[in-house]
Amino acid sequence: MKPQAAAPFADRHIGPGPAEQQAMLDTLGLDSLEALVEKIVPESIRRPDQMKIAAGLSEPEALQRLQQMADANQLKRSFIGLGFYNTHTPPVIQRNVLENPAWYTAYTPYQAEISQGRMEAMLNFQTMVAELTGMQLANASLLDEATACAEAMTLCRRMARNKSRVFFVDRDCHPQNIAVVKTRAETLDIDVVVGDPETDLDAGQVFAALVQYPGSGGEIRDYSAVAEELHANKGLLAVSADLLALTLIRPPGEFGADVVVGNTQRFGVPLGYGGPHAAYLATHDSFKRSMPGRIIGVSVDRHGNKAYRLALQTREQHIRREKATSNICTAQALLAVMASMYAVYHGPHGLERIARGVFRLTRALVAGLQGADINVITTHHFDTITLEATGRARLLVKEAAEAGFNLCLRDDDRLSLALDETTTEAEVGALLEVFGISDAPVSDLLRQVDADPVPFARQSRFLEHPVFNSHHSETEMMRYLRLLADRDLALDRAMIPLGSCTMKLNAAAELMPVSWPGFARLHPYVPLDQAQGYQQLINQLEDMLCEATGYDGISLQPNSGAQGEYAGLLAIRAYHQSRGEGHRDVCLIPASAHGTNPASAQMAGMQVVVVGTDDDGSVSLVDLRAKLEKHAGQVAAIMITYPSTHGVFEAGVVEVCELVHQAGGQVYIDGANMNALVGVCSPNRFGGDVSHLNLHKTFAIPHGGGGPGVGPIGVAEHLKPFVPGHALLENGPEHVGAVAASPWGSAGILPISWAYIAMMGGSGLLKATQMAILNANYLAYRLKDWYPVLYSDDNGMVAHECIIDLRPLKDATGVSVDDVAKRLIDYGFHAPTMSFPVPGTLMIEPTESESKAEIDRFCDAMIAIRQEIDAVGAGQFDRADNPLVNAPHTALEVCADEWAHPYSRQQAAFPLDSLRTSKYWSPVARVDNVYGDRNLVCSCPPLTDYLEEDAAAA
């Protein structure tokens, strides 16, 4: 008897089974999913053909194919350096953070009360970075080191009192950092000058300078004189620094740095062929309101207890739009958590011990090379040395590769190599043999260099806070991670119904390969013949995404959705320039657009012109025609989101595209809502020239508490020559510059999307889209008699999300959208997207992964909340003291001896009977945002706080 075949993966991914699907269709008066699509999606944009994506693989089949790809990558020992290093991921962190859905399925902590665990971890990150760099304030976090360097440049431009437009870059910066800085500068009217800061820097002619510390070639220099000279001329100093080195050498904050950036990859985060890794930016407290990225702050809840929250920059793009300090939205939060926990687990003494081990082996290597016909030209080093081998550098790099080692070729006469925490004495000996040294035992060399002092040695202490000195056993670390995870509400607990954010299933089978050595341990700059498995995966994924979108080419380099927007607009800009129309610089953006759209347009050197929307939320064709006429000959592009940000398939989208094309512009279609399109329509075929795709939304990469993200762009044939280039690739002259440090961005998590598409197959992807639309319409139907659904089409239908309007209820009862969001926590749910795109509303997206039972549970909660609102309006609940304005309720409050509220404890904690068997308790009550911004604290509370708590307890 043959074994029974497992259910197709699509049936595991899609929440509702056949009976639930039919019940929802019956509720809507429809007989099939096809009838649903015909009723909702305009016929003019529906794709007539099926996607040419193979039938879905089973989980074992997909994993087997991915294993074959991983095995095709050659894992030589890479000593390339350039900001990327081998590292040991502590297993307790790999298992309990990287591979734990409580951490990787969480959303960005906009709802502070249910994000206390991950925000504590990110506050640890900020503290770690600030103390190691010697700065006052750090963010959590940025996309990669190269992007962080570009952000440092723009921060310095905003803050420098010297109004020059010249930015000086040390030629000893990592090449990718220089490349991304140049890309960013080109559209912002900034001139980049690359040279030696000791001989070429004219401090009176620049607004700031960027240096690498230690340098890309390994040299550690004292930049205090450079800082003094810049400051004397009203300029600023930015430093790209290695955090592990800073445990031993003088921190930049102590020699005059104004901004310090870098990567935390070597703090336990796998190489992953270039990403994802959390970068950092640290600066002065006085710069805090101009900092890019996320900042975690300490505030208080309504009981006066300490509570964490996002401070200052929270969703600033949606508020400041083209005036935002940055377009960065994704923050690589999961990787920042890993890096912070690496510091927590090892503590200051452990980090210093690791760093000293690396330094000691590097000194031994230098001592051994003294007997070779090679000149070590690095005078002061930490882990990297540059060798002069006139005319022999290429041969030596080749011989090293044959011996199993990747070194860094600088030019025909120079090469460099960088050691790391995984380097062994045996490997140092083998490296010496590559250079012809076989008679110098490494053990003898180590004894010889034991007393060698660290250059520019650090004198200040760091990481003295108890959190970095309390969790060094695996037992304590495991429990600390569990404690923090239990404070959060992630997708492993309940539906997260965020509109526009698509919090769908991140299947375990999709994520497993991320940790495999063949994918995790590859340096991004190895020769391409060592990365054949990755190249196969990348090529196949690009083909899959082309088929899903209808575009002709894909660039996987952008490592966030906002970076995808930026890259797409750069491509449009370069296209116009290639046609002698570089004067086209107007970007039309609907008033309802995502806030990153105008921020990205400004970064790309375009001027933003807002197009109004009609009462139904669609782009106003009347206003569009008027703006096209007003800016005739200047229009570069329009950025639209489809389905619209209002959650409706706009019938006029084809006409919008045609009007812009007739005016000589290009059409950028934001891919945030691609989950409503895959298999049903193709952006390129109804008028799009370029789109970014949020792989962390539609294509199953998890949100990770605010990152990682991947935002590749799909482009039409005429834009293919203008996608981002990279030094490792054969780029044509038309390519725009690099937008990320690695040629394929966050390549280490691309296996997730490959697995998702391969296991769903073409028919499964289509059904996922149909089910996303069905779930949203069923939810809207269930709630429409309790809350007004703000936007719908002529048939009364929505797309994959819906917006419910709370403004009339606020006017009638005083209950706000914030009150409803916080009350949902008591019911065990993350709130939907609040006040976007319309203030005072909730945008709800159930995704295809949620079952009818879970959607009903959410609807039951929303209906019960409406009944509570009605009770307020009827006077049954006090307007100033009711379950809504006091939400969320903590266990401590409900169990207290005194209960002063006019409603019952049961009403507060168990408004539905189902909560009695499974209850999430918010760890804090409602957080005071105003207090937090007025009393900004962005690092671990000082030791005196603990002393005060101990005294109070006594």
mmCIF file with all atom_site columns, N, CA and C in Angstrom, residues 87-90 92-93 121 123-129 131-132 243-244 247 264-269 335-354 421 462-472 477 480-481 940:
data_model
loop_
_atom_site.group_PDB
_atom_site.id
_atom_site.type_symbol
_atom_site.label_atom_id
_atom_site.label_alt_id
_atom_site.label_comp_id
_atom_site.label_asym_id
_atom_site.label_entity_id
_atom_site.label_seq_id
_atom_site.pdbx_PDB_ins_code
_atom_site.Cartn_x
_atom_site.Cartn_y
_atom_site.Cartn_z
_atom_site.occupancy
_atom_site.B_iso_or_equiv
_atom_site.pdbx_formal_charge
_atom_site.auth_seq_id
_atom_site.auth_comp_id
_atom_site.auth_asym_id
_atom_site.auth_atom_id
_atom_site.pdbx_PDB_model_num
ATOM 1   N N  . THR A 1 87  ? 31.925 34.723 12.087 1.00 0.00 ? 87  THR A N  1
ATOM 2   C CA . THR A 1 87  ? 31.589 34.913 13.494 1.00 0.00 ? 87  THR A CA 1
ATOM 3   C C  . THR A 1 87  ? 30.911 33.660 14.014 1.00 0.00 ? 87  THR A C  1
ATOM 4   N N  . HIS A 1 88  ? 30.995 33.452 15.312 1.00 0.00 ? 88  HIS A N  1
ATOM 5   C CA . HIS A 1 88  ? 30.270 32.349 15.946 1.00 0.00 ? 88  HIS A CA 1
ATOM 6   C C  . HIS A 1 88  ? 28.926 32.879 16.437 1.00 0.00 ? 88  HIS A C  1
ATOM 7   N N  . THR A 1 89  ? 27.838 32.352 15.899 1.00 0.00 ? 89  THR A N  1
ATOM 8   C CA . THR A 1 89  ? 26.519 32.663 16.454 1.00 0.00 ? 89  THR A CA 1
ATOM 9   C C  . THR A 1 89  ? 26.287 31.733 17.641 1.00 0.00 ? 89  THR A C  1
ATOM 10  N N  . PRO A 1 90  ? 26.219 32.252 18.855 1.00 0.00 ? 90  PRO A N  1
ATOM 11  C CA . PRO A 1 90  ? 25.973 31.360 19.983 1.00 0.00 ? 90  PRO A CA 1
ATOM 12  C C  . PRO A 1 90  ? 24.701 30.549 19.752 1.00 0.00 ? 90  PRO A C  1
ATOM 13  N N  . VAL A 1 92  ? 22.518 29.359 21.620 1.00 0.00 ? 92  VAL A N  1
ATOM 14  C CA . VAL A 1 92  ? 21.367 29.794 22.417 1.00 0.00 ? 92  VAL A CA 1
ATOM 15  C C  . VAL A 1 92  ? 20.679 30.984 21.747 1.00 0.00 ? 92  VAL A C  1
ATOM 16  N N  . ILE A 1 93  ? 21.431 31.788 21.007 1.00 0.00 ? 93  ILE A N  1
ATOM 17  C CA . ILE A 1 93  ? 20.843 32.912 20.273 1.00 0.00 ? 93  ILE A CA 1
ATOM 18  C C  . ILE A 1 93  ? 20.261 32.440 18.951 1.00 0.00 ? 93  ILE A C  1
ATOM 19  N N  . ALA A 1 121 ? 15.427 44.639 24.135 1.00 0.00 ? 121 ALA A N  1
ATOM 20  C CA . ALA A 1 121 ? 16.590 44.123 23.422 1.00 0.00 ? 121 ALA A CA 1
ATOM 21  C C  . ALA A 1 121 ? 17.221 45.212 22.554 1.00 0.00 ? 121 ALA A C  1
ATOM 22  N N  . LEU A 1 123 ? 16.942 48.469 23.071 1.00 0.00 ? 123 LEU A N  1
ATOM 23  C CA . LEU A 1 123 ? 17.552 49.449 23.969 1.00 0.00 ? 123 LEU A CA 1
ATOM 24  C C  . LEU A 1 123 ? 18.936 48.966 24.400 1.00 0.00 ? 123 LEU A C  1
ATOM 25  N N  . ASN A 1 124 ? 19.058 47.652 24.626 1.00 0.00 ? 124 ASN A N  1
ATOM 26  C CA . ASN A 1 124 ? 20.384 47.088 24.892 1.00 0.00 ? 124 ASN A CA 1
ATOM 27  C C  . ASN A 1 124 ? 21.331 47.360 23.723 1.00 0.00 ? 124 ASN A C  1
ATOM 28  N N  . PHE A 1 125 ? 20.814 47.225 22.503 1.00 0.00 ? 125 PHE A N  1
ATOM 29  C CA . PHE A 1 125 ? 21.613 47.495 21.307 1.00 0.00 ? 125 PHE A CA 1
ATOM 30  C C  . PHE A 1 125 ? 22.106 48.935 21.315 1.00 0.00 ? 125 PHE A C  1
ATOM 31  N N  . GLN A 1 126 ? 21.197 49.866 21.567 1.00 0.00 ? 126 GLN A N  1
ATOM 32  C CA . GLN A 1 126 ? 21.576 51.272 21.594 1.00 0.00 ? 126 GLN A CA 1
ATOM 33  C C  . GLN A 1 126 ? 22.637 51.551 22.654 1.00 0.00 ? 126 GLN A C  1
ATOM 34  N N  . THR A 1 127 ? 22.454 50.950 23.819 1.00 0.00 ? 127 THR A N  1
ATOM 35  C CA . THR A 1 127 ? 23.417 51.139 24.905 1.00 0.00 ? 127 THR A CA 1
ATOM 36  C C  . THR A 1 127 ? 24.776 50.583 24.515 1.00 0.00 ? 127 THR A C  1
ATOM 37  N N  . MET A 1 128 ? 24.779 49.392 23.943 1.00 0.00 ? 128 MET A N  1
ATOM 38  C CA . MET A 1 128 ? 26.009 48.754 23.495 1.00 0.00 ? 128 MET A CA 1
ATOM 39  C C  . MET A 1 128 ? 26.750 49.649 22.499 1.00 0.00 ? 128 MET A C  1
ATOM 40  N N  . VAL A 1 129 ? 26.037 50.151 21.506 1.00 0.00 ? 129 VAL A N  1
ATOM 41  C CA . VAL A 1 129 ? 26.663 50.967 20.473 1.00 0.00 ? 129 VAL A CA 1
ATOM 42  C C  . VAL A 1 129 ? 27.159 52.289 21.051 1.00 0.00 ? 129 VAL A C  1
ATOM 43  N N  . GLU A 1 131 ? 28.033 53.078 24.078 1.00 0.00 ? 131 GLU A N  1
ATOM 44  C CA . GLU A 1 131 ? 29.173 52.946 24.983 1.00 0.00 ? 131 GLU A CA 1
ATOM 45  C C  . GLU A 1 131 ? 30.434 52.506 24.250 1.00 0.00 ? 131 GLU A C  1
ATOM 46  N N  . LEU A 1 132 ? 30.301 51.618 23.287 1.00 0.00 ? 132 LEU A N  1
ATOM 47  C CA . LEU A 1 132 ? 31.492 51.189 22.549 1.00 0.00 ? 132 LEU A CA 1
ATOM 48  C C  . LEU A 1 132 ? 32.047 52.309 21.681 1.00 0.00 ? 132 LEU A C  1
ATOM 49  N N  . LEU A 1 243 ? 33.028 47.710 15.718 1.00 0.00 ? 243 LEU A N  1
ATOM 50  C CA . LEU A 1 243 ? 32.674 47.622 17.144 1.00 0.00 ? 243 LEU A CA 1
ATOM 51  C C  . LEU A 1 243 ? 33.573 46.681 17.919 1.00 0.00 ? 243 LEU A C  1
ATOM 52  N N  . LEU A 1 244 ? 33.974 45.558 17.321 1.00 0.00 ? 244 LEU A N  1
ATOM 53  C CA . LEU A 1 244 ? 34.831 44.635 18.066 1.00 0.00 ? 244 LEU A CA 1
ATOM 54  C C  . LEU A 1 244 ? 36.181 45.288 18.347 1.00 0.00 ? 244 LEU A C  1
ATOM 55  N N  . THR A 1 247 ? 36.450 47.580 21.449 1.00 0.00 ? 247 THR A N  1
ATOM 56  C CA . THR A 1 247 ? 36.638 47.049 22.810 1.00 0.00 ? 247 THR A CA 1
ATOM 57  C C  . THR A 1 247 ? 38.091 47.207 23.253 1.00 0.00 ? 247 THR A C  1
ATOM 58  N N  . THR A 1 264 ? 27.132 45.737 12.762 1.00 0.00 ? 264 THR A N  1
ATOM 59  C CA . THR A 1 264 ? 27.229 44.850 13.929 1.00 0.00 ? 264 THR A CA 1
ATOM 60  C C  . THR A 1 264 ? 27.261 43.386 13.511 1.00 0.00 ? 264 THR A C  1
ATOM 61  N N  . GLN A 1 265 ? 27.564 43.119 12.235 1.00 0.00 ? 265 GLN A N  1
ATOM 62  C CA . GLN A 1 265 ? 27.505 41.757 11.717 1.00 0.00 ? 265 GLN A CA 1
ATOM 63  C C  . GLN A 1 265 ? 28.380 40.793 12.495 1.00 0.00 ? 265 GLN A C  1
ATOM 64  N N  . ARG A 1 266 ? 29.586 41.245 12.881 1.00 0.00 ? 266 ARG A N  1
ATOM 65  C CA . ARG A 1 266 ? 30.505 40.305 13.515 1.00 0.00 ? 266 ARG A CA 1
ATOM 66  C C  . ARG A 1 266 ? 30.133 40.022 14.963 1.00 0.00 ? 266 ARG A C  1
ATOM 67  N N  . PHE A 1 267 ? 29.040 40.608 15.440 1.00 0.00 ? 267 PHE A N  1
ATOM 68  C CA . PHE A 1 267 ? 28.505 40.270 16.752 1.00 0.00 ? 267 PHE A CA 1
ATOM 69  C C  . PHE A 1 267 ? 27.469 39.152 16.601 1.00 0.00 ? 267 PHE A C  1
ATOM 70  N N  . GLY A 1 268 ? 27.924 38.029 16.049 1.00 0.00 ? 268 GLY A N  1
ATOM 71  C CA . GLY A 1 268 ? 27.106 36.825 16.044 1.00 0.00 ? 268 GLY A CA 1
ATOM 72  C C  . GLY A 1 268 ? 26.113 36.692 14.918 1.00 0.00 ? 268 GLY A C  1
ATOM 73  N N  . VAL A 1 269 ? 26.170 37.568 13.902 1.00 0.00 ? 269 VAL A N  1
ATOM 74  C CA . VAL A 1 269 ? 25.205 37.503 12.796 1.00 0.00 ? 269 VAL A CA 1
ATOM 75  C C  . VAL A 1 269 ? 25.897 36.884 11.586 1.00 0.00 ? 269 VAL A C  1
ATOM 76  N N  . LEU A 1 335 ? 18.144 41.429 13.482 1.00 0.00 ? 335 LEU A N  1
ATOM 77  C CA . LEU A 1 335 ? 19.597 41.301 13.497 1.00 0.00 ? 335 LEU A CA 1
ATOM 78  C C  . LEU A 1 335 ? 20.201 42.178 14.584 1.00 0.00 ? 335 LEU A C  1
ATOM 79  N N  . ALA A 1 336 ? 19.575 43.314 14.867 1.00 0.00 ? 336 ALA A N  1
ATOM 80  C CA . ALA A 1 336 ? 20.019 44.154 15.989 1.00 0.00 ? 336 ALA A CA 1
ATOM 81  C C  . ALA A 1 336 ? 19.810 43.421 17.304 1.00 0.00 ? 336 ALA A C  1
ATOM 82  N N  . VAL A 1 337 ? 18.697 42.699 17.413 1.00 0.00 ? 337 VAL A N  1
ATOM 83  C CA . VAL A 1 337 ? 18.457 41.906 18.626 1.00 0.00 ? 337 VAL A CA 1
ATOM 84  C C  . VAL A 1 337 ? 19.544 40.851 18.788 1.00 0.00 ? 337 VAL A C  1
ATOM 85  N N  . MET A 1 338 ? 19.886 40.162 17.690 1.00 0.00 ? 338 MET A N  1
ATOM 86  C CA . MET A 1 338 ? 20.928 39.139 17.755 1.00 0.00 ? 338 MET A CA 1
ATOM 87  C C  . MET A 1 338 ? 22.251 39.747 18.203 1.00 0.00 ? 338 MET A C  1
ATOM 88  N N  . ALA A 1 339 ? 22.624 40.881 17.624 1.00 0.00 ? 339 ALA A N  1
ATOM 89  C CA . ALA A 1 339 ? 23.890 41.517 17.971 1.00 0.00 ? 339 ALA A CA 1
ATOM 90  C C  . ALA A 1 339 ? 23.900 41.972 19.414 1.00 0.00 ? 339 ALA A C  1
ATOM 91  N N  . SER A 1 340 ? 22.773 42.521 19.872 1.00 0.00 ? 340 SER A N  1
ATOM 92  C CA . SER A 1 340 ? 22.720 42.966 21.267 1.00 0.00 ? 340 SER A CA 1
ATOM 93  C C  . SER A 1 340 ? 22.829 41.787 22.218 1.00 0.00 ? 340 SER A C  1
ATOM 94  N N  . MET A 1 341 ? 22.210 40.670 21.836 1.00 0.00 ? 341 MET A N  1
ATOM 95  C CA . MET A 1 341 ? 22.263 39.502 22.710 1.00 0.00 ? 341 MET A CA 1
ATOM 96  C C  . MET A 1 341 ? 23.647 38.853 22.696 1.00 0.00 ? 341 MET A C  1
ATOM 97  N N  . TYR A 1 342 ? 24.372 39.000 21.619 1.00 0.00 ? 342 TYR A N  1
ATOM 98  C CA . TYR A 1 342 ? 25.764 38.560 21.583 1.00 0.00 ? 342 TYR A CA 1
ATOM 99  C C  . TYR A 1 342 ? 26.564 39.299 22.652 1.00 0.00 ? 342 TYR A C  1
ATOM 100 N N  . ALA A 1 343 ? 26.317 40.612 22.767 1.00 0.00 ? 343 ALA A N  1
ATOM 101 C CA . ALA A 1 343 ? 27.006 41.403 23.797 1.00 0.00 ? 343 ALA A CA 1
ATOM 102 C C  . ALA A 1 343 ? 26.513 41.051 25.185 1.00 0.00 ? 343 ALA A C  1
ATOM 103 N N  . VAL A 1 344 ? 25.215 40.799 25.324 1.00 0.00 ? 344 VAL A N  1
ATOM 104 C CA . VAL A 1 344 ? 24.678 40.408 26.630 1.00 0.00 ? 344 VAL A CA 1
ATOM 105 C C  . VAL A 1 344 ? 25.276 39.077 27.071 1.00 0.00 ? 344 VAL A C  1
ATOM 106 N N  . TYR A 1 345 ? 25.359 38.132 26.143 1.00 0.00 ? 345 TYR A N  1
ATOM 107 C CA . TYR A 1 345 ? 25.829 36.778 26.476 1.00 0.00 ? 345 TYR A CA 1
ATOM 108 C C  . TYR A 1 345 ? 27.317 36.778 26.828 1.00 0.00 ? 345 TYR A C  1
ATOM 109 N N  . HIS A 1 346 ? 28.118 37.486 26.057 1.00 0.00 ? 346 HIS A N  1
ATOM 110 C CA . HIS A 1 346 ? 29.558 37.500 26.309 1.00 0.00 ? 346 HIS A CA 1
ATOM 111 C C  . HIS A 1 346 ? 29.952 38.511 27.379 1.00 0.00 ? 346 HIS A C  1
ATOM 112 N N  . GLY A 1 347 ? 29.209 39.618 27.469 1.00 0.00 ? 347 GLY A N  1
ATOM 113 C CA . GLY A 1 347 ? 29.552 40.651 28.416 1.00 0.00 ? 347 GLY A CA 1
ATOM 114 C C  . GLY A 1 347 ? 30.815 41.391 28.011 1.00 0.00 ? 347 GLY A C  1
ATOM 115 N N  . PRO A 1 348 ? 31.152 42.475 28.715 1.00 0.00 ? 348 PRO A N  1
ATOM 116 C CA . PRO A 1 348 ? 32.318 43.278 28.325 1.00 0.00 ? 348 PRO A CA 1
ATOM 117 C C  . PRO A 1 348 ? 33.617 42.490 28.364 1.00 0.00 ? 348 PRO A C  1
ATOM 118 N N  . HIS A 1 349 ? 33.776 41.632 29.359 1.00 0.00 ? 349 HIS A N  1
ATOM 119 C CA . HIS A 1 349 ? 35.026 40.877 29.463 1.00 0.00 ? 349 HIS A CA 1
ATOM 120 C C  . HIS A 1 349 ? 35.115 39.820 28.373 1.00 0.00 ? 349 HIS A C  1
ATOM 121 N N  . GLY A 1 350 ? 33.989 39.217 28.034 1.00 0.00 ? 350 GLY A N  1
ATOM 122 C CA . GLY A 1 350 ? 33.989 38.235 26.956 1.00 0.00 ? 350 GLY A CA 1
ATOM 123 C C  . GLY A 1 350 ? 34.287 38.871 25.611 1.00 0.00 ? 350 GLY A C  1
ATOM 124 N N  . LEU A 1 351 ? 33.692 40.036 25.355 1.00 0.00 ? 351 LEU A N  1
ATOM 125 C CA . LEU A 1 351 ? 33.978 40.736 24.095 1.00 0.00 ? 351 LEU A CA 1
ATOM 126 C C  . LEU A 1 351 ? 35.449 41.121 24.004 1.00 0.00 ? 351 LEU A C  1
ATOM 127 N N  . GLU A 1 352 ? 35.984 41.615 25.102 1.00 0.00 ? 352 GLU A N  1
ATOM 128 C CA . GLU A 1 352 ? 37.398 41.994 25.104 1.00 0.00 ? 352 GLU A CA 1
ATOM 129 C C  . GLU A 1 352 ? 38.282 40.777 24.904 1.00 0.00 ? 352 GLU A C  1
ATOM 130 N N  . ARG A 1 353 ? 37.884 39.651 25.484 1.00 0.00 ? 353 ARG A N  1
ATOM 131 C CA . ARG A 1 353 ? 38.665 38.422 25.327 1.00 0.00 ? 353 ARG A CA 1
ATOM 132 C C  . ARG A 1 353 ? 38.656 37.970 23.860 1.00 0.00 ? 353 ARG A C  1
ATOM 133 N N  . ILE A 1 354 ? 37.507 38.052 23.216 1.00 0.00 ? 354 ILE A N  1
ATOM 134 C CA . ILE A 1 354 ? 37.418 37.693 21.795 1.00 0.00 ? 354 ILE A CA 1
ATOM 135 C C  . ILE A 1 354 ? 38.306 38.617 20.968 1.00 0.00 ? 354 ILE A C  1
ATOM 136 N N  . GLU A 1 421 ? 37.102 36.065 14.876 1.00 0.00 ? 421 GLU A N  1
ATOM 137 C CA . GLU A 1 421 ? 37.016 35.245 16.082 1.00 0.00 ? 421 GLU A CA 1
ATOM 138 C C  . GLU A 1 421 ? 37.025 33.745 15.800 1.00 0.00 ? 421 GLU A C  1
ATOM 139 N N  . PHE A 1 462 ? 33.311 50.031 29.580 1.00 0.00 ? 462 PHE A N  1
ATOM 140 C CA . PHE A 1 462 ? 32.085 49.978 28.792 1.00 0.00 ? 462 PHE A CA 1
ATOM 141 C C  . PHE A 1 462 ? 31.232 48.811 29.259 1.00 0.00 ? 462 PHE A C  1
ATOM 142 N N  . LEU A 1 463 ? 29.948 48.885 28.945 1.00 0.00 ? 463 LEU A N  1
ATOM 143 C CA . LEU A 1 463 ? 28.959 47.830 29.225 1.00 0.00 ? 463 LEU A CA 1
ATOM 144 C C  . LEU A 1 463 ? 28.985 47.399 30.693 1.00 0.00 ? 463 LEU A C  1
ATOM 145 N N  . GLU A 1 464 ? 28.901 48.369 31.581 1.00 0.00 ? 464 GLU A N  1
ATOM 146 C CA . GLU A 1 464 ? 28.883 48.059 33.012 1.00 0.00 ? 464 GLU A CA 1
ATOM 147 C C  . GLU A 1 464 ? 27.474 47.825 33.546 1.00 0.00 ? 464 GLU A C  1
ATOM 148 N N  . HIS A 1 465 ? 26.472 48.075 32.719 1.00 0.00 ? 465 HIS A N  1
ATOM 149 C CA . HIS A 1 465 ? 25.094 47.871 33.149 1.00 0.00 ? 465 HIS A CA 1
ATOM 150 C C  . HIS A 1 465 ? 24.854 46.396 33.491 1.00 0.00 ? 465 HIS A C  1
ATOM 151 N N  . PRO A 1 466 ? 24.009 46.119 34.484 1.00 0.00 ? 466 PRO A N  1
ATOM 152 C CA . PRO A 1 466 ? 23.778 44.719 34.894 1.00 0.00 ? 466 PRO A CA 1
ATOM 153 C C  . PRO A 1 466 ? 23.349 43.791 33.772 1.00 0.00 ? 466 PRO A C  1
ATOM 154 N N  . VAL A 1 467 ? 22.606 44.296 32.772 1.00 0.00 ? 467 VAL A N  1
ATOM 155 C CA . VAL A 1 467 ? 22.122 43.397 31.725 1.00 0.00 ? 467 VAL A CA 1
ATOM 156 C C  . VAL A 1 467 ? 23.279 42.766 30.960 1.00 0.00 ? 467 VAL A C  1
ATOM 157 N N  . PHE A 1 468 ? 24.426 43.454 30.877 1.00 0.00 ? 468 PHE A N  1
ATOM 158 C CA . PHE A 1 468 ? 25.586 42.900 30.179 1.00 0.00 ? 468 PHE A CA 1
ATOM 159 C C  . PHE A 1 468 ? 26.501 42.095 31.101 1.00 0.00 ? 468 PHE A C  1
ATOM 160 N N  . ASN A 1 469 ? 26.071 41.915 32.330 1.00 0.00 ? 469 ASN A N  1
ATOM 161 C CA . ASN A 1 469 ? 26.919 41.226 33.303 1.00 0.00 ? 469 ASN A CA 1
ATOM 162 C C  . ASN A 1 469 ? 26.145 40.194 34.121 1.00 0.00 ? 469 ASN A C  1
ATOM 163 N N  . SER A 1 470 ? 25.011 39.717 33.556 1.00 0.00 ? 470 SER A N  1
ATOM 164 C CA . SER A 1 470 ? 24.147 38.838 34.347 1.00 0.00 ? 470 SER A CA 1
ATOM 165 C C  . SER A 1 470 ? 23.702 37.567 33.650 1.00 0.00 ? 470 SER A C  1
ATOM 166 N N  . HIS A 1 471 ? 23.970 37.429 32.350 1.00 0.00 ? 471 HIS A N  1
ATOM 167 C CA . HIS A 1 471 ? 23.365 36.334 31.579 1.00 0.00 ? 471 HIS A CA 1
ATOM 168 C C  . HIS A 1 471 ? 24.418 35.546 30.811 1.00 0.00 ? 471 HIS A C  1
ATOM 169 N N  . HIS A 1 472 ? 25.483 35.150 31.474 1.00 0.00 ? 472 HIS A N  1
ATOM 170 C CA . HIS A 1 472 ? 26.593 34.516 30.768 1.00 0.00 ? 472 HIS A CA 1
ATOM 171 C C  . HIS A 1 472 ? 26.505 32.989 30.743 1.00 0.00 ? 472 HIS A C  1
ATOM 172 N N  . MET A 1 477 ? 20.760 32.898 30.007 1.00 0.00 ? 477 MET A N  1
ATOM 173 C CA . MET A 1 477 ? 20.490 33.537 28.717 1.00 0.00 ? 477 MET A CA 1
ATOM 174 C C  . MET A 1 477 ? 19.174 33.026 28.141 1.00 0.00 ? 477 MET A C  1
ATOM 175 N N  . TYR A 1 480 ? 16.343 34.634 29.976 1.00 0.00 ? 480 TYR A N  1
ATOM 176 C CA . TYR A 1 480 ? 16.210 36.057 29.662 1.00 0.00 ? 480 TYR A CA 1
ATOM 177 C C  . TYR A 1 480 ? 15.508 36.234 28.323 1.00 0.00 ? 480 TYR A C  1
ATOM 178 N N  . LEU A 1 481 ? 15.898 35.440 27.328 1.00 0.00 ? 481 LEU A N  1
ATOM 179 C CA . LEU A 1 481 ? 15.265 35.532 26.018 1.00 0.00 ? 481 LEU A CA 1
ATOM 180 C C  . LEU A 1 481 ? 13.792 35.134 26.092 1.00 0.00 ? 481 LEU A C  1
ATOM 181 N N  . CYS A 1 940 ? 20.065 52.011 28.435 1.00 0.00 ? 940 CYS A N  1
ATOM 182 C CA . CYS A 1 940 ? 19.607 51.282 29.620 1.00 0.00 ? 940 CYS A CA 1
ATOM 183 C C  . CYS A 1 940 ? 19.578 52.219 30.822 1.00 0.00 ? 940 CYS A C  1
#
